[in-house]
Short mmCIF file of C-alpha atoms in Angstrom, two decimals:
data_model
loop_
_atom_site.label_atom_id
_atom_site.label_comp_id
_atom_site.label_asym_id
_atom_site.label_seq_id
_atom_site.Cartn_x
_atom_site.Cartn_y
_atom_site.Cartn_z
CA MET A 181 -14.88 11.82 -0.75
CA PRO A 182 -17.70 12.17 -2.94
CA TRP A 183 -17.96 15.37 -5.04
CA PRO A 184 -20.33 16.20 -8.10
CA ARG A 185 -19.54 14.66 -11.41
CA ASP A 186 -16.71 17.03 -13.19
CA ASP A 187 -18.42 17.08 -16.52
CA ALA A 188 -16.37 19.93 -17.72
CA LYS A 189 -12.96 17.95 -17.33
CA LEU A 190 -14.67 14.68 -18.78
CA ASP A 191 -16.20 16.36 -21.62
CA ARG A 192 -12.47 18.30 -22.48
CA VAL A 193 -10.96 14.19 -22.48
CA ARG A 194 -13.83 13.00 -24.71
CA ASN A 195 -13.20 15.94 -27.30
CA LEU A 196 -9.14 15.23 -27.13
CA MET A 197 -10.55 11.56 -28.01
CA VAL A 198 -11.93 12.57 -31.02
CA GLY A 199 -9.32 14.13 -32.11
CA ALA A 200 -7.02 11.35 -31.72
CA ASP A 201 -9.68 8.97 -33.18
CA LEU A 202 -10.10 6.93 -29.57
CA ASP A 203 -12.78 4.82 -29.33
CA ALA A 204 -11.88 4.32 -25.51
CA LEU A 205 -9.17 4.97 -22.92
CA VAL A 206 -8.22 1.92 -20.45
CA VAL A 207 -6.33 3.55 -17.51
CA ARG A 208 -4.77 2.07 -14.14
CA ALA A 209 -2.45 4.82 -12.58
CA PRO A 210 -4.05 5.82 -9.35
CA ASP A 211 -4.39 9.58 -10.33
CA ASN A 212 -5.86 8.58 -14.01
CA VAL A 213 -8.69 6.53 -12.21
CA LEU A 214 -9.15 9.43 -10.14
CA TYR A 215 -9.45 11.92 -12.80
CA LEU A 216 -11.43 9.82 -14.70
CA SER A 217 -14.08 8.18 -11.97
CA ASN A 218 -13.37 10.32 -8.90
CA TYR A 219 -12.58 6.78 -6.86
CA TRP A 220 -9.11 6.98 -5.21
CA SER A 221 -7.84 3.51 -4.79
CA MET A 222 -6.17 1.66 -1.97
CA LYS A 223 -3.92 -0.52 -3.22
CA GLY A 224 -3.56 0.88 -7.16
CA TYR A 225 -5.42 -2.17 -8.93
CA GLU A 226 -8.35 -0.36 -9.92
CA VAL A 227 -9.01 0.37 -13.72
CA VAL A 228 -11.05 2.69 -15.69
CA VAL A 229 -12.46 2.26 -19.34
CA PHE A 230 -13.73 5.41 -20.37
CA PRO A 231 -15.65 5.23 -23.61
CA ARG A 232 -15.61 7.89 -25.98
CA VAL A 233 -19.30 7.87 -26.28
CA GLY A 234 -21.19 6.07 -23.12
CA GLU A 235 -20.69 5.49 -19.74
CA PRO A 236 -17.37 4.52 -18.18
CA ILE A 237 -16.77 1.43 -16.22
CA LEU A 238 -15.11 1.06 -12.87
CA ILE A 239 -13.22 -2.20 -12.06
CA ALA A 240 -12.46 -2.26 -8.11
CA MET A 241 -11.33 -4.84 -5.68
CA ALA A 242 -14.62 -6.23 -3.72
CA PRO A 243 -13.07 -5.20 -0.23
CA SER A 244 -13.45 -1.52 -1.35
CA GLN A 245 -16.89 -1.97 -2.52
CA ALA A 246 -18.14 0.48 -0.02
CA ASP A 247 -16.22 3.01 -0.75
CA ALA A 248 -16.27 3.19 -5.04
CA GLU A 249 -20.19 3.43 -4.60
CA ARG A 250 -19.93 6.16 -2.51
CA THR A 251 -17.60 8.06 -4.16
CA ALA A 252 -17.53 7.15 -8.04
CA TRP A 253 -18.83 8.78 -10.77
CA THR A 254 -20.05 6.05 -12.88
CA GLU A 255 -22.85 3.13 -11.63
CA ASP A 256 -21.13 0.61 -13.69
CA ILE A 257 -18.54 -0.72 -11.16
CA ARG A 258 -17.46 -4.26 -11.57
CA PHE A 259 -15.67 -5.99 -8.67
CA PHE A 260 -13.37 -8.53 -8.35
CA PRO A 261 -12.08 -10.43 -5.22
CA GLY A 262 -8.64 -9.66 -3.81
CA TYR A 263 -8.39 -13.00 -2.69
CA ASP A 264 -9.84 -15.70 -4.84
CA GLU A 265 -9.78 -19.48 -3.78
CA ARG A 266 -10.27 -20.54 -6.97
CA ASP A 267 -8.03 -18.64 -8.71
CA PRO A 268 -4.59 -18.24 -7.42
CA ARG A 269 -3.29 -15.65 -9.37
CA PRO A 270 -2.40 -11.79 -8.32
CA PRO A 271 -5.37 -9.43 -8.23
CA ALA A 272 -3.72 -7.53 -10.74
CA MET A 273 -4.63 -10.15 -13.33
CA ARG A 274 -8.33 -10.53 -12.50
CA ALA A 275 -8.26 -6.55 -12.86
CA LEU A 276 -6.80 -6.81 -15.85
CA GLU A 277 -9.29 -9.94 -17.29
CA LEU A 278 -12.05 -7.78 -16.26
CA ALA A 279 -10.93 -4.71 -18.14
CA ARG A 280 -9.93 -6.84 -21.34
CA GLU A 281 -13.65 -7.71 -21.51
CA ALA A 282 -15.17 -4.47 -20.83
CA ALA A 283 -13.16 -2.99 -23.44
CA ALA A 284 -13.46 -6.01 -26.13
CA ASP A 285 -15.98 -4.07 -28.34
CA TYR A 286 -13.90 -0.81 -28.71
CA GLU A 287 -11.42 -0.90 -31.76
CA ARG A 288 -8.92 1.86 -31.38
CA VAL A 289 -8.41 1.59 -27.49
CA GLY A 290 -5.63 3.97 -25.53
CA LEU A 291 -3.33 3.08 -22.66
CA GLU A 292 -1.03 4.58 -20.72
CA LEU A 293 2.22 3.23 -22.48
CA SER A 294 4.14 5.90 -20.91
CA LEU A 295 4.15 7.42 -17.43
CA GLY A 296 6.84 10.13 -16.49
CA THR A 297 6.63 9.82 -13.02
CA GLN A 298 5.37 8.04 -9.90
CA ALA A 299 1.49 7.54 -9.47
CA ALA A 300 0.21 6.64 -5.89
CA ASP A 301 -2.55 5.10 -4.43
CA ARG A 302 -4.08 5.95 -1.44
CA MET A 303 -1.57 4.56 1.25
CA VAL A 304 0.18 6.92 -0.94
CA GLY A 305 3.67 5.96 -0.21
CA GLU A 306 3.41 2.87 -2.99
CA PRO A 307 3.87 3.82 -6.54
CA THR A 308 1.83 1.56 -8.81
CA THR A 309 3.47 -0.57 -11.23
CA PHE A 310 2.67 -2.26 -14.33
CA THR A 311 3.47 -6.00 -15.52
CA GLN A 312 4.27 -6.90 -18.85
CA ALA A 313 0.96 -8.18 -19.58
CA TRP A 314 -0.79 -4.67 -19.30
CA PHE A 315 1.29 -3.62 -22.44
CA ASP A 316 -0.09 -6.92 -24.43
CA TRP A 317 -3.20 -5.85 -25.96
CA PRO A 318 -4.04 -5.77 -29.72
CA GLN A 319 -2.55 -2.75 -31.34
CA PRO A 320 -1.96 -0.50 -28.06
CA ILE A 321 -2.27 3.19 -28.89
CA ASP A 322 0.11 5.35 -25.86
CA ALA A 323 -3.12 7.80 -24.55
CA THR A 324 -0.58 9.27 -21.89
CA PRO A 325 -0.42 12.34 -23.99
CA LEU A 326 -3.89 12.83 -24.19
CA LEU A 327 -4.20 12.70 -20.69
CA ASN A 328 -1.31 14.87 -19.97
CA ASP A 329 -2.56 17.86 -22.22
CA ALA A 330 -6.49 16.91 -20.91
CA ARG A 331 -5.03 17.25 -17.16
CA ALA A 332 -2.52 20.65 -17.70
CA ILE A 333 -5.67 22.58 -17.81
CA LYS A 334 -7.63 22.76 -14.13
CA THR A 335 -11.43 22.64 -13.90
CA GLU A 336 -13.04 24.93 -10.98
CA GLN A 337 -13.65 21.23 -9.16
CA GLU A 338 -10.03 20.63 -9.41
CA LEU A 339 -9.07 24.19 -8.38
CA GLU A 340 -11.15 23.65 -5.39
CA ARG A 341 -9.14 20.47 -4.58
CA ILE A 342 -5.81 21.76 -5.05
CA ARG A 343 -6.61 25.07 -3.19
CA LEU A 344 -7.43 22.35 -0.05
CA ALA A 345 -4.36 20.82 -0.49
CA ASN A 346 -2.59 24.50 -0.64
CA ASP A 347 -4.35 25.78 2.53
CA ILE A 348 -3.38 22.64 4.35
CA ALA A 349 0.34 22.89 3.88
CA SER A 350 0.21 26.68 4.71
CA ALA A 351 -1.31 26.04 8.11
CA ALA A 352 1.11 23.48 8.79
CA MET A 353 3.85 25.72 7.95
CA GLU A 354 2.47 28.22 10.42
CA TYR A 355 2.41 25.52 12.98
CA ALA A 356 5.93 24.53 12.08
CA ARG A 357 7.04 27.94 12.60
CA GLU A 358 5.65 28.23 16.10
CA GLN A 359 7.02 24.65 17.07
CA VAL A 360 10.47 24.22 15.84
CA GLN A 361 13.40 25.38 17.99
CA PRO A 362 16.92 25.30 17.90
CA GLY A 363 18.76 21.98 18.76
CA MET A 364 16.02 20.21 17.66
CA LYS A 365 16.60 17.37 15.01
CA GLU A 366 15.54 17.74 11.48
CA SER A 367 13.54 14.61 11.68
CA GLU A 368 11.61 15.75 14.58
CA ALA A 369 10.62 19.44 12.69
CA ALA A 370 9.48 17.51 9.73
CA ALA A 371 7.14 15.18 11.89
CA LEU A 372 5.75 18.50 13.45
CA TRP A 373 4.38 19.34 10.04
CA ASN A 374 3.53 15.92 8.92
CA GLY A 375 1.82 15.29 12.08
CA PHE A 376 -0.25 18.85 11.44
CA VAL A 377 -1.09 17.58 7.82
CA HIS A 378 -2.30 14.10 8.64
CA SER A 379 -4.23 14.99 12.02
CA ARG A 380 -5.44 18.21 10.92
CA GLY A 381 -5.73 18.24 7.69
CA THR A 382 -7.96 14.90 7.43
CA GLY A 383 -11.70 16.52 7.68
CA TRP A 384 -10.27 19.78 6.81
CA GLU A 385 -13.39 21.90 6.01
CA GLY A 386 -15.40 19.18 5.96
CA LYS A 387 -14.06 18.05 2.52
CA VAL A 388 -11.03 16.01 2.92
CA GLU A 389 -11.42 12.62 3.74
CA LEU A 390 -7.79 11.72 4.08
CA ALA A 391 -4.48 13.80 4.05
CA HIS A 392 -1.04 12.94 3.63
CA GLY A 393 2.01 14.93 4.31
CA PHE A 394 5.56 14.06 2.75
CA SER A 395 8.43 16.07 3.56
CA LEU A 396 12.35 16.77 3.30
CA VAL A 397 13.48 18.77 5.97
CA TRP A 398 17.13 20.50 6.08
CA SER A 399 18.59 23.11 8.24
CA GLY A 400 21.36 25.46 7.99
CA PRO A 401 24.54 23.46 6.67
CA GLY A 402 22.35 20.31 5.84
CA ILE A 403 20.33 22.40 2.69
CA ARG A 404 21.37 20.72 -0.33
CA THR A 405 19.86 18.68 -2.97
CA PHE A 406 18.84 15.10 -3.41
CA THR A 407 19.70 14.40 0.40
CA SER A 408 17.46 12.86 3.08
CA THR A 409 16.55 14.56 6.39
CA SER A 410 18.36 13.66 8.97
CA ASP A 411 19.16 14.07 12.81
CA ARG A 412 20.88 16.99 12.14
CA PRO A 413 20.31 19.80 14.58
CA VAL A 414 18.05 22.87 13.37
CA GLN A 415 20.05 25.94 13.41
CA GLU A 416 19.86 29.37 14.80
CA ASN A 417 19.97 32.40 12.88
CA GLU A 418 19.83 30.39 9.62
CA PRO A 419 16.86 28.64 7.23
CA THR A 420 15.65 25.72 7.77
CA LEU A 421 14.48 24.36 4.86
CA PHE A 422 10.92 22.49 4.10
CA GLU A 423 10.56 20.80 0.72
CA ILE A 424 6.85 19.51 1.13
CA TRP A 425 3.82 17.88 -0.43
CA VAL A 426 0.35 17.44 0.70
CA CYS A 427 -1.98 15.10 -1.01
CA ALA A 428 -5.45 15.56 -0.06
CA ASP A 429 -8.10 12.86 -1.51
CA GLY A 430 -5.59 12.27 -4.33
CA TYR A 431 -4.99 15.85 -5.44
CA TRP A 432 -1.51 17.73 -4.44
CA CYS A 433 0.23 20.51 -3.54
CA ASP A 434 4.13 20.99 -3.72
CA TYR A 435 5.97 23.70 -2.10
CA THR A 436 9.25 24.57 -0.40
CA LYS A 437 9.16 26.97 2.54
CA ASN A 438 11.73 28.16 5.03
CA ILE A 439 11.75 29.27 8.97
CA CYS A 440 14.11 30.74 10.89
CA PRO A 441 14.38 30.52 14.43
CA GLY A 442 16.37 33.91 15.09
CA LYS A 443 17.64 36.67 12.79
CA LEU A 444 19.18 35.77 9.28
CA THR A 445 23.15 36.05 8.94
CA GLU A 446 24.12 38.56 6.71
CA ASP A 447 24.82 35.88 4.03
CA TYR A 448 21.64 34.18 4.06
CA ASP A 449 20.38 37.66 3.70
CA ARG A 450 22.05 38.89 0.76
CA LEU A 451 21.12 35.34 -0.76
CA LEU A 452 17.39 35.59 0.04
CA ASP A 453 17.12 39.02 -1.74
CA GLN A 454 19.08 37.63 -4.93
CA LEU A 455 16.56 34.62 -5.34
CA LEU A 456 13.61 36.44 -4.55
CA ALA A 457 14.71 38.61 -7.28
CA VAL A 458 14.91 35.47 -9.57
CA TYR A 459 11.81 34.44 -8.43
CA GLN A 460 10.01 37.32 -9.00
CA ALA A 461 10.98 37.65 -12.76
CA ALA A 462 9.78 33.94 -13.35
CA LEU A 463 6.37 34.81 -12.43
CA ASP A 464 6.07 37.71 -14.11
CA HIS A 465 6.98 35.56 -17.20
CA CYS A 466 4.41 33.04 -16.26
CA ARG A 467 1.10 34.61 -18.62
CA PRO A 468 -0.58 32.80 -21.14
CA GLY A 469 1.24 32.24 -24.51
CA ALA A 470 4.52 31.98 -22.58
CA SER A 471 7.49 29.58 -23.59
CA LEU A 472 8.03 26.89 -20.70
CA ALA A 473 11.70 26.28 -22.37
CA GLN A 474 12.10 30.26 -21.85
CA LEU A 475 11.14 29.83 -18.16
CA ASP A 476 13.73 27.36 -17.53
CA ALA A 477 16.28 29.32 -19.22
CA LEU A 478 15.21 32.38 -17.58
CA ILE A 479 15.61 31.44 -13.99
CA ARG A 480 18.83 29.79 -14.70
CA ALA A 481 20.25 32.94 -16.38
CA GLY A 482 19.17 34.67 -13.33
CA ILE A 483 20.57 32.38 -11.07
CA ALA A 484 23.58 32.69 -12.72
CA GLU A 485 24.00 36.18 -12.77
CA ALA A 486 23.83 36.12 -8.87
CA GLY A 487 27.03 34.32 -8.84
CA TYR A 488 25.72 30.63 -8.89
CA PRO A 489 26.12 29.11 -12.54
CA GLY A 490 24.93 25.84 -13.26
CA GLN A 491 22.31 25.94 -10.51
CA PRO A 492 20.38 24.39 -9.61
CA SER A 493 20.53 20.54 -10.49
CA HIS A 494 16.97 20.08 -10.05
CA PRO A 495 13.78 21.16 -12.28
CA VAL A 496 12.58 24.70 -11.68
CA ALA A 497 9.22 24.40 -12.94
CA HIS A 498 6.29 21.52 -13.33
CA GLY A 499 2.50 21.07 -13.25
CA VAL A 500 0.92 20.09 -10.12
CA GLY A 501 -2.86 18.27 -9.61
CA ALA A 502 -3.31 14.71 -9.28
CA ARG A 503 0.03 14.20 -9.16
CA ALA A 504 2.77 16.30 -7.08
CA HIS A 505 4.85 16.35 -10.14
CA GLU A 506 3.10 16.25 -13.54
CA PRO A 507 3.07 17.75 -17.02
CA PRO A 508 3.79 20.30 -18.27
CA TYR A 509 7.34 20.75 -17.44
CA ALA A 510 9.84 23.54 -17.71
CA HIS A 511 12.67 22.24 -19.87
CA GLN A 512 15.00 23.96 -22.33
CA ALA A 513 15.04 20.79 -24.72
CA GLY A 514 11.29 20.52 -24.77
CA GLY A 515 8.88 23.09 -26.01
CA GLY A 516 5.21 24.32 -25.13
CA THR A 517 3.85 27.32 -23.95
CA ILE A 518 1.93 28.31 -20.62
CA GLU A 519 -1.57 28.59 -20.50
CA ALA A 520 -4.60 30.15 -18.18
CA GLY A 521 -5.91 27.49 -16.24
CA MET A 522 -2.39 25.41 -15.72
CA VAL A 523 -1.04 25.29 -12.07
CA LEU A 524 2.50 25.70 -11.99
CA ALA A 525 5.19 24.83 -9.17
CA VAL A 526 7.82 27.11 -9.44
CA GLU A 527 10.79 26.28 -7.46
CA PRO A 528 14.40 28.26 -8.04
CA GLY A 529 17.17 27.45 -5.66
CA ILE A 530 20.64 28.14 -4.88
CA TYR A 531 22.91 25.75 -3.29
CA TRP A 532 26.46 26.39 -1.57
CA GLU A 533 29.28 24.20 -2.54
CA ASP A 534 29.44 23.09 1.14
CA GLY A 535 26.12 22.98 2.26
CA GLY A 536 23.49 25.45 2.84
CA GLY A 537 21.50 27.62 0.40
CA LEU A 538 17.89 28.44 -0.26
CA ARG A 539 15.30 27.17 -2.14
CA LEU A 540 11.79 28.91 -2.85
CA GLU A 541 8.59 27.48 -4.07
CA ASP A 542 4.86 28.16 -4.01
CA ASN A 543 1.99 26.50 -6.70
CA PHE A 544 0.50 29.16 -9.00
CA LEU A 545 -2.81 29.21 -10.94
CA ILE A 546 -2.18 31.09 -14.82
CA THR A 547 -4.74 33.59 -15.06
CA ASN A 548 -5.20 35.93 -17.74
CA ASP A 549 -3.56 38.41 -16.31
CA GLY A 550 -0.39 36.85 -14.58
CA VAL A 551 -0.50 34.13 -11.85
CA GLU A 552 -2.31 33.72 -8.57
CA ARG A 553 -0.39 32.25 -5.35
CA LEU A 554 -2.39 29.54 -4.23
CA GLY A 555 -0.15 29.14 -0.89
CA THR A 556 -0.56 31.90 1.88
CA PHE A 557 3.09 30.77 3.62
CA PRO A 558 5.48 33.94 2.93
CA ASP A 559 8.35 33.01 0.46
CA ASP A 560 10.38 35.78 2.24
CA PHE A 561 10.45 34.34 5.97
CA ARG A 562 12.32 37.25 7.54
#
């Protein structure tokens, strides 16, 4: 989808490049290509050469020429064929060749030498991978920390795009709450939610060209971590948990929401109250200058006090933006502070040993006064 050039974002990157003494960035991860050029690639072969001074260059597959010219912020677009009868190499090698030509005049070039999570292209389910040749540059410099710093603080345009993903996810949950019935398979419940996101989210408010939904759905005793959706039945009077992501033109939200056909059992009613208290304490902590490490410790201490020490097994807070999971992360072994303009997913969870439990998660914009919840579907689902 075409968007006005986000100069606030690009100026922030260039200012960080000055501090790092970098002449140019060469990025290939689809989220970084999107971040610097507004072009969301179809297959993840695209490259942006982003100089500290001068206009960026987008290197794109020729079959995507119309999309690239319609959406990219740079006029200098150099195309390579997906298949070339004169050149039997795979397309990534032709992209690399053009990237090296475009960056040849720059001395200090920053590359993505470390990627903490997977980045997805417009086909979304296919993360980008790099061959060794992408790291064989003269004196390569890892620009990933610089890009992480830039991306941690969102611009107004980025916030608008993240809000669109949040709105779609919330509306899809309202639809699921109306449709999910006891006895339905978990996979059917997931398909209802996914179908709404893809069918109704695509074209949302005339601002989203493509929306995809991803979900893990578990019900009652099926609720646990690091397992997949199955054909287990949706339970009456117990939660059905939706661990969900929406990608709207490359910008994401990350939620965990629950619905309950019927009335919650006393055990779940008590568990929800305990988890809501932990959640609120975590959100009260999320103010500019607060420690990310302490956020993790605070959540885990609250869960231990509720009677569940050592939980949860998954991370409890991370950034959201052009990836569903991106820096900053809240880890006790790490550092860093919470800053205004960040968008964080906060997700405390408690799980019972024999199956069952709850997780709560929404996306929060950090403001000077605290947090602004970006989702509208309630965490207290009773």
